C-alpha positions as CSV (number, residue, x, y, z in Angstrom):
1,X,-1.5,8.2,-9.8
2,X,-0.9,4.9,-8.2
3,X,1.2,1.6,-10.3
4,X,-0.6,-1.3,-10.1
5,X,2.6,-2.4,-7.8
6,X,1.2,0.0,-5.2
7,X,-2.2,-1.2,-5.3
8,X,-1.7,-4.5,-5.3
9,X,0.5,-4.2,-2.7
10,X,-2.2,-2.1,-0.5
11,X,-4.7,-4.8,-1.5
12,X,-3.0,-7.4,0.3
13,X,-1.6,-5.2,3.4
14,X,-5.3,-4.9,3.8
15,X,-6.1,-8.6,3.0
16,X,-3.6,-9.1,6.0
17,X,-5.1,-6.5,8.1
18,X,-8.3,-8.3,8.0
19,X,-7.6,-12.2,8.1
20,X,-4.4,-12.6,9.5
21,X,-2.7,-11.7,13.3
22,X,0.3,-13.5,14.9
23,X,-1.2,-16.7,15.6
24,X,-3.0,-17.0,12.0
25,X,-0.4,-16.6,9.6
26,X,-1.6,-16.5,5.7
27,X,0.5,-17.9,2.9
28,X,1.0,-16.0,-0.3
29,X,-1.0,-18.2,-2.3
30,X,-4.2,-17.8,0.1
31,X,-4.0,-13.7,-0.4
32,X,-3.5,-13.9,-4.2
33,X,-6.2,-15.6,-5.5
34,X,-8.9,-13.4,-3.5
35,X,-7.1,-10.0,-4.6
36,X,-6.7,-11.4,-8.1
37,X,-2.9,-11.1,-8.1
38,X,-0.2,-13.3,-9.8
39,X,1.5,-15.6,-6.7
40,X,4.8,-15.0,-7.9
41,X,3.8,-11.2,-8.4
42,X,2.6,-10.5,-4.7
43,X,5.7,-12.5,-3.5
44,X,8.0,-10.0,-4.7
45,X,5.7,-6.7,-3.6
46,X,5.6,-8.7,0.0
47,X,9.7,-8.9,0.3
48,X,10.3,-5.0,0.7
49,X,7.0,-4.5,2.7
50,X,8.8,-7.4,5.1
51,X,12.1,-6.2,4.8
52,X,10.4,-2.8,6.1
53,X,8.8,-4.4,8.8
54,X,5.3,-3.0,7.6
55,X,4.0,-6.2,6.8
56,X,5.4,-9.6,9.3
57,X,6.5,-12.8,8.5
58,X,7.6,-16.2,9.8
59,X,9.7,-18.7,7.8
60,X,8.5,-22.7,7.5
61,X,5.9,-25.2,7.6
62,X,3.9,-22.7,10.1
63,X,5.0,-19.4,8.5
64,X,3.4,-16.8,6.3
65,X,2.7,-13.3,6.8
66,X,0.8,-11.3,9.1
67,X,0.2,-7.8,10.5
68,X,1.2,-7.2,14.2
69,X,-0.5,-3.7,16.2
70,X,3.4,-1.6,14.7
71,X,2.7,-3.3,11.4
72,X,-1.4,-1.7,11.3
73,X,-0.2,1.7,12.7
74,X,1.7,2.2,9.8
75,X,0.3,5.0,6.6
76,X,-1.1,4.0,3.7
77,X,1.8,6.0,1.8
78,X,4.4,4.2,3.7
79,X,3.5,1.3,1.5
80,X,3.5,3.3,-1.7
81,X,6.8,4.7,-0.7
82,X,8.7,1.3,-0.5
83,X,6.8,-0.3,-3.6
84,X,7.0,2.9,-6.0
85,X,9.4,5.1,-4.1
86,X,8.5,9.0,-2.6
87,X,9.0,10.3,-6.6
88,X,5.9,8.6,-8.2
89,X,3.7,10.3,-5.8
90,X,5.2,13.6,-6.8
91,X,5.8,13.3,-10.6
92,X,3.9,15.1,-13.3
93,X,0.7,13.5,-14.4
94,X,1.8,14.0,-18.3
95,X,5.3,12.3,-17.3
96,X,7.0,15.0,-17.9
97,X,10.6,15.2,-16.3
98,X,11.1,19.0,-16.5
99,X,7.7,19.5,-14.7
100,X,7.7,21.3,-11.4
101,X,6.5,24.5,-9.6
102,X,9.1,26.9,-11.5
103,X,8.0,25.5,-15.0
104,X,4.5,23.5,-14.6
105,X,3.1,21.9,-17.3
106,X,-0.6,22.6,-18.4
107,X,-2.0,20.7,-15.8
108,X,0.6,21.0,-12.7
109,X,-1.3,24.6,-11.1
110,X,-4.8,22.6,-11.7
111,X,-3.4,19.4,-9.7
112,X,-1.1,20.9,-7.3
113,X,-3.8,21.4,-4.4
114,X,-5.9,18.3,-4.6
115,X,-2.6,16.1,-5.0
116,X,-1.5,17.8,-1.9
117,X,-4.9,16.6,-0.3
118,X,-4.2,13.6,-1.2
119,X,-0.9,12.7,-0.3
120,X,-1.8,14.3,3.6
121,X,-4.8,11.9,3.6
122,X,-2.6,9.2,2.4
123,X,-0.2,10.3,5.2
124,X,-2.8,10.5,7.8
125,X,-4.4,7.3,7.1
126,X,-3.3,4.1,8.5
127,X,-3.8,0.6,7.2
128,X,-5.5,0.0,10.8
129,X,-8.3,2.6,9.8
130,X,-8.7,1.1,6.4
131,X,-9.1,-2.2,7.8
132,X,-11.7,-0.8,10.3
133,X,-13.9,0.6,7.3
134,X,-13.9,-2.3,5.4
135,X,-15.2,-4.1,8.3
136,X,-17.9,-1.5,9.4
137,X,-19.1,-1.5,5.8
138,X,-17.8,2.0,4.8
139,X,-15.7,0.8,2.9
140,X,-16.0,-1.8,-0.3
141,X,-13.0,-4.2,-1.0
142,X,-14.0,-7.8,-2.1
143,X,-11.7,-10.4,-0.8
Protein backbone atom coordinates (compact mmCIF):
# COMPACT_ATOMS: atom_id res chain seq x y z
CA UNK A 1 0.00 0.00 0.00
CA UNK A 2 2.80 2.23 0.73
CA UNK A 3 6.16 2.91 -2.14
CA UNK A 4 9.17 2.44 -0.62
CA UNK A 5 9.47 6.46 -1.42
CA UNK A 6 6.75 6.92 1.32
CA UNK A 7 8.42 4.83 3.75
CA UNK A 8 11.63 5.89 3.51
CA UNK A 9 10.51 9.10 3.63
CA UNK A 10 8.42 8.43 7.05
CA UNK A 11 11.57 6.67 8.29
CA UNK A 12 13.52 9.65 8.30
CA UNK A 13 10.61 12.38 9.32
CA UNK A 14 10.79 10.09 12.29
CA UNK A 15 14.61 9.80 12.47
CA UNK A 16 14.25 13.79 12.65
CA UNK A 17 11.53 13.67 15.16
CA UNK A 18 13.68 11.89 17.51
CA UNK A 19 17.40 13.28 17.14
CA UNK A 20 17.09 16.50 15.76
CA UNK A 21 15.36 20.17 16.95
CA UNK A 22 16.38 23.63 15.89
CA UNK A 23 19.61 23.90 17.57
CA UNK A 24 20.80 20.24 16.49
CA UNK A 25 20.45 20.14 12.96
CA UNK A 26 21.25 16.54 11.18
CA UNK A 27 22.83 16.16 7.79
CA UNK A 28 21.49 13.81 5.27
CA UNK A 29 24.32 11.53 5.45
CA UNK A 30 23.90 10.99 9.37
CA UNK A 31 20.00 9.90 8.74
CA UNK A 32 20.75 7.52 5.85
CA UNK A 33 23.03 5.29 6.99
CA UNK A 34 20.85 4.41 10.31
CA UNK A 35 17.54 4.08 8.15
CA UNK A 36 19.45 2.11 5.51
CA UNK A 37 18.68 4.57 2.66
CA UNK A 38 20.80 5.60 -0.35
CA UNK A 39 22.27 9.45 0.50
CA UNK A 40 21.43 10.67 -2.74
CA UNK A 41 17.92 8.80 -2.50
CA UNK A 42 16.77 10.53 0.93
CA UNK A 43 18.08 13.88 -0.49
CA UNK A 44 15.60 13.93 -3.06
CA UNK A 45 12.49 12.51 -0.73
CA UNK A 46 13.77 15.46 1.86
CA UNK A 47 13.32 18.41 -1.00
CA UNK A 48 9.39 18.26 -1.31
CA UNK A 49 8.96 17.40 2.49
CA UNK A 50 11.11 20.96 2.86
CA UNK A 51 9.62 22.62 0.21
CA UNK A 52 6.22 21.68 2.18
CA UNK A 53 7.58 22.90 5.28
CA UNK A 54 6.83 19.46 6.99
CA UNK A 55 10.31 18.70 7.57
CA UNK A 56 12.96 22.13 8.27
CA UNK A 57 16.04 23.06 7.00
CA UNK A 58 18.97 25.47 7.11
CA UNK A 59 21.52 26.00 4.29
CA UNK A 60 25.67 25.84 5.17
CA UNK A 61 28.37 24.75 7.22
CA UNK A 62 25.79 24.67 10.21
CA UNK A 63 22.69 23.57 8.27
CA UNK A 64 20.74 20.33 7.93
CA UNK A 65 17.39 19.45 8.72
CA UNK A 66 15.25 19.32 11.60
CA UNK A 67 11.65 19.19 12.87
CA UNK A 68 10.29 22.38 14.56
CA UNK A 69 6.66 21.92 17.09
CA UNK A 70 4.48 22.94 13.22
CA UNK A 71 6.84 20.47 11.50
CA UNK A 72 5.78 17.40 14.39
CA UNK A 73 2.11 18.36 14.41
CA UNK A 74 1.82 17.41 11.03
CA UNK A 75 -0.09 13.65 9.80
CA UNK A 76 1.56 10.85 8.94
CA UNK A 77 -0.38 10.94 5.45
CA UNK A 78 0.64 14.38 4.83
CA UNK A 79 3.97 12.89 4.06
CA UNK A 80 2.65 10.16 1.88
CA UNK A 81 0.63 12.76 0.14
CA UNK A 82 3.69 14.92 -1.05
CA UNK A 83 6.06 11.77 -1.73
CA UNK A 84 3.36 9.50 -3.52
CA UNK A 85 0.52 11.96 -4.16
CA UNK A 86 -3.37 11.50 -2.56
CA UNK A 87 -3.97 8.70 -5.65
CA UNK A 88 -1.60 5.91 -4.38
CA UNK A 89 -3.50 5.80 -1.20
CA UNK A 90 -6.65 5.34 -3.13
CA UNK A 91 -5.76 3.04 -6.09
CA UNK A 92 -6.77 -0.48 -6.57
CA UNK A 93 -4.62 -3.08 -4.91
CA UNK A 94 -4.50 -5.25 -8.31
CA UNK A 95 -3.51 -1.83 -10.17
CA UNK A 96 -6.28 -1.74 -11.95
CA UNK A 97 -7.20 1.76 -13.58
CA UNK A 98 -11.00 1.13 -14.16
CA UNK A 99 -11.28 0.06 -10.38
CA UNK A 100 -13.69 2.03 -8.28
CA UNK A 101 -16.93 1.84 -6.23
CA UNK A 102 -19.32 1.57 -9.47
CA UNK A 103 -17.18 -1.34 -11.01
CA UNK A 104 -14.78 -2.93 -8.14
CA UNK A 105 -12.56 -5.37 -8.86
CA UNK A 106 -12.54 -8.80 -6.88
CA UNK A 107 -11.06 -7.42 -4.06
CA UNK A 108 -12.20 -3.56 -3.85
CA UNK A 109 -15.81 -4.49 -1.56
CA UNK A 110 -13.23 -6.72 0.75
CA UNK A 111 -10.66 -3.70 1.18
CA UNK A 112 -12.87 -0.79 1.05
CA UNK A 113 -13.58 -0.63 4.91
CA UNK A 114 -10.25 -1.44 6.44
CA UNK A 115 -8.44 0.90 3.78
CA UNK A 116 -10.80 3.48 5.07
CA UNK A 117 -9.46 2.65 8.64
CA UNK A 118 -6.44 3.09 7.61
CA UNK A 119 -6.16 6.22 5.81
CA UNK A 120 -8.34 7.99 9.02
CA UNK A 121 -5.61 6.56 11.33
CA UNK A 122 -3.02 7.74 8.97
CA UNK A 123 -4.99 11.12 9.06
CA UNK A 124 -5.27 11.19 12.71
CA UNK A 125 -1.85 10.31 13.51
CA UNK A 126 0.89 12.83 13.77
CA UNK A 127 4.58 12.27 13.35
CA UNK A 128 4.78 13.91 17.06
CA UNK A 129 2.78 10.72 18.41
CA UNK A 130 4.88 8.33 16.43
CA UNK A 131 7.91 9.80 17.75
CA UNK A 132 6.38 9.64 21.29
CA UNK A 133 5.89 5.66 20.83
CA UNK A 134 9.11 5.01 19.65
CA UNK A 135 10.52 6.57 22.67
CA UNK A 136 8.08 5.00 25.32
CA UNK A 137 8.91 1.67 23.73
CA UNK A 138 5.50 1.02 21.98
CA UNK A 139 6.69 1.31 19.22
CA UNK A 140 9.87 -0.56 17.35
CA UNK A 141 11.96 1.43 14.76
CA UNK A 142 15.85 0.74 14.84
CA UNK A 143 17.83 3.83 14.11
Amino acid sequence: MLSNSSKYAIKAVLFLALHSDEEKRVMVKDIAEPINVPQAYLAKLLQPLVKEELVSSVRGPKGGFYLNEENLNHSVIDIIHVIDGEQKLNSCMLSLEKCNEEKPCPLHNILVASRKDILNNLENRTIKELAFAVEEGSAFLPL
